[in-house]
mmCIF file of C-alpha atoms in Angstrom:
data_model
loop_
_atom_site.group_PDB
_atom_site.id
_atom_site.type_symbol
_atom_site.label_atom_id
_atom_site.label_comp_id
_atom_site.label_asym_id
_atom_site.label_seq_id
_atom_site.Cartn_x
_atom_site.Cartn_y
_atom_site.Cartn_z
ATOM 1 C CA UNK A 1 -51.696 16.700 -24.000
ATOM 2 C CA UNK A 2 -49.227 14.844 -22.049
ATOM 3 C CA UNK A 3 -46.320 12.364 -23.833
ATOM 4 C CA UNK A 4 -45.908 9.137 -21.629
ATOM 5 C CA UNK A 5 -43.097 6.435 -21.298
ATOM 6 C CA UNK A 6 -44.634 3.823 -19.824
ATOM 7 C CA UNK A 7 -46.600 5.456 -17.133
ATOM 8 C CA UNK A 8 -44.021 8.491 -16.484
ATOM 9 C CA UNK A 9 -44.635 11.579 -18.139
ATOM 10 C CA UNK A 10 -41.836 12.717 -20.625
ATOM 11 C CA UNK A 11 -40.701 15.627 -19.200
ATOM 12 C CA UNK A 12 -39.845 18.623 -21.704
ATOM 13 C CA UNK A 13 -36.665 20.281 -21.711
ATOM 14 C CA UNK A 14 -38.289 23.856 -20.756
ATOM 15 C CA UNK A 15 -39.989 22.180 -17.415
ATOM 16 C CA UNK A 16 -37.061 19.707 -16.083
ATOM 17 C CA UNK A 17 -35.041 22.605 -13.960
ATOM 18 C CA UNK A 18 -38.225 23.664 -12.666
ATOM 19 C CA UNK A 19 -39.510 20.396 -11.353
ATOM 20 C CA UNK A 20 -35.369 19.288 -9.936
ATOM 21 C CA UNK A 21 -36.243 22.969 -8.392
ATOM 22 C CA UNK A 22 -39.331 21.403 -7.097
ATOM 23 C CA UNK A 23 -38.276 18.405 -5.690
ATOM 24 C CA UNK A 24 -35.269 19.675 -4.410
ATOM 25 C CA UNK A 25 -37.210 21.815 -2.057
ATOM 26 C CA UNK A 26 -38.869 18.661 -0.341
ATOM 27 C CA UNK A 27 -35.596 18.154 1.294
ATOM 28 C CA UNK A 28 -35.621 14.360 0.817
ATOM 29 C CA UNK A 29 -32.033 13.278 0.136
ATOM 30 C CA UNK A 30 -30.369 11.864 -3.263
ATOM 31 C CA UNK A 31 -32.171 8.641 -3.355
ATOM 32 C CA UNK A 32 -35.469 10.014 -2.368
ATOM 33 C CA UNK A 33 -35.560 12.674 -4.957
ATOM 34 C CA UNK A 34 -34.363 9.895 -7.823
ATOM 35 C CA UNK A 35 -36.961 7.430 -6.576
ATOM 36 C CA UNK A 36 -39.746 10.137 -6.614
ATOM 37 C CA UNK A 37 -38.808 11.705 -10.073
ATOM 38 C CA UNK A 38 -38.213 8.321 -11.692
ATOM 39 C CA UNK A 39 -41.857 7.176 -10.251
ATOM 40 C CA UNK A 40 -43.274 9.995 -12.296
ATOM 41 C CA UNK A 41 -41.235 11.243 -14.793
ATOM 42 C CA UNK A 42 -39.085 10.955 -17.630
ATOM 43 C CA UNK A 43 -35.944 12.388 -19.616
ATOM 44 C CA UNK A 44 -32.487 11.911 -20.934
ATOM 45 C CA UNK A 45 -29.640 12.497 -18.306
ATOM 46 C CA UNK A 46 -31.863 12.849 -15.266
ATOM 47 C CA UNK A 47 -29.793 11.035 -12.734
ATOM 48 C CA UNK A 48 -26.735 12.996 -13.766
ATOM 49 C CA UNK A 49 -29.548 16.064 -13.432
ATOM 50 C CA UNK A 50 -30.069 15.391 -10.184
ATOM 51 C CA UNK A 51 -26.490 14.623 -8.559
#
């Protein structure tokens, strides 16, 4: 069962180093990565997360 905001998934605590690991590794840039994890997913503090 997935938890939605909208349509982004909530993101669990346990999972939301492992998907910044993720997208990190697509070698996108700052913005890129927000843009693509806001698109899809959700949780407290993720643009402080990310930077």
């Amino acid at each position: 069962n997935l938890l939605l905001r909208g349509n982004r998934i909530v993101m669990p605590v346990t999972l939301q180093k492992q998907i910044l690991n993720l997208a990190h590794e697509s070698h996108q840039g700052i913005v890129r990565t927000k843009k693509f994890l806001r698109e899809r997913f959700f949780w407290y503090y993720m643009d402080e997360q990310i930077d």
